[in-house]
Amino acid sequence: MEKRFKLWLMVLIVVSLIYLALTNRYGIYSVGQGVVIKHDKWTGKTQMSLGLQGFRNIEDYQEQK
């Protein structure tokens, strides 16, 4: 019985660590004026994207500008 408990505890810890690693991929650095700058911790790349602020797609956003 005790071996099963240790096994389940170890499985729970491993699953929790995998979940945390997968959900903590991006670091958000700047949000303002409809622009989001985020850093990918896995690849080391930084990318900038538009926050569409209620628009359905990028074309609608560009038409408003």
Tab-separated table of C-alpha atoms in Angstrom:
chain	number	residue	atom	x	y	z
A	1	MET	CA	0.000	0.000	0.000
A	2	GLU	CA	2.810	2.376	0.873
A	3	LYS	CA	4.565	1.751	-2.475
A	4	ARG	CA	1.393	2.699	-4.352
A	5	PHE	CA	1.144	5.934	-2.402
A	6	LYS	CA	4.757	6.831	-3.222
A	7	LEU	CA	4.197	6.004	-6.888
A	8	TRP	CA	1.040	8.145	-7.111
A	9	LEU	CA	2.767	10.973	-5.283
A	10	MET	CA	5.705	10.843	-7.691
A	11	VAL	CA	3.357	10.756	-10.709
A	12	LEU	CA	1.437	13.746	-9.334
A	13	ILE	CA	4.644	15.725	-8.833
A	14	VAL	CA	5.930	14.916	-12.341
A	15	VAL	CA	2.613	15.849	-13.962
A	16	SER	CA	2.525	19.111	-11.991
A	17	LEU	CA	6.051	20.028	-13.084
A	18	ILE	CA	5.278	19.271	-16.734
A	19	TYR	CA	2.127	21.402	-16.511
A	20	LEU	CA	4.052	24.314	-15.012
A	21	ALA	CA	6.775	24.043	-17.653
A	22	LEU	CA	4.256	24.082	-20.497
A	23	THR	CA	2.124	26.931	-19.161
A	24	ASN	CA	5.024	29.214	-18.240
A	25	ARG	CA	6.469	29.490	-21.755
A	26	TYR	CA	5.915	33.176	-22.495
A	27	GLY	CA	6.901	36.247	-20.514
A	28	ILE	CA	4.839	39.325	-21.341
A	29	TYR	CA	7.016	42.441	-21.266
A	30	SER	CA	4.912	45.279	-22.581
A	31	VAL	CA	1.255	45.871	-23.265
A	32	GLY	CA	0.200	49.256	-24.556
A	33	GLN	CA	-1.237	51.043	-27.568
A	34	GLY	CA	-2.554	47.745	-28.922
A	35	VAL	CA	0.892	46.131	-29.049
A	36	VAL	CA	1.993	43.111	-27.015
A	37	ILE	CA	5.680	42.211	-26.702
A	38	LYS	CA	6.293	38.691	-25.436
A	39	HIS	CA	9.443	36.649	-24.894
A	40	ASP	CA	9.483	32.903	-25.616
A	41	LYS	CA	11.507	31.332	-22.806
A	42	TRP	CA	12.059	28.081	-24.745
A	43	THR	CA	13.578	29.553	-27.909
A	44	GLY	CA	14.861	32.875	-26.550
A	45	LYS	CA	13.025	34.832	-29.238
A	46	THR	CA	11.066	38.005	-28.611
A	47	GLN	CA	8.045	38.758	-30.747
A	48	MET	CA	5.710	41.684	-31.081
A	49	SER	CA	2.042	41.254	-31.933
A	50	LEU	CA	-1.015	43.451	-32.177
A	51	GLY	CA	-3.649	43.231	-29.510
A	52	LEU	CA	-6.782	43.437	-31.633
A	53	GLN	CA	-8.869	45.061	-28.864
A	54	GLY	CA	-12.268	43.689	-29.804
A	55	PHE	CA	-11.709	43.431	-33.559
A	56	ARG	CA	-12.376	40.097	-35.231
A	57	ASN	CA	-9.265	40.111	-37.411
A	58	ILE	CA	-6.272	42.197	-38.395
A	59	GLU	CA	-7.983	43.670	-41.488
A	60	ASP	CA	-10.751	45.255	-39.390
A	61	TYR	CA	-8.106	46.690	-37.060
A	62	GLN	CA	-6.110	48.209	-39.929
A	63	GLU	CA	-9.253	49.744	-41.479
A	64	GLN	CA	-9.963	51.629	-38.227
A	65	LYS	CA	-6.480	53.187	-38.234
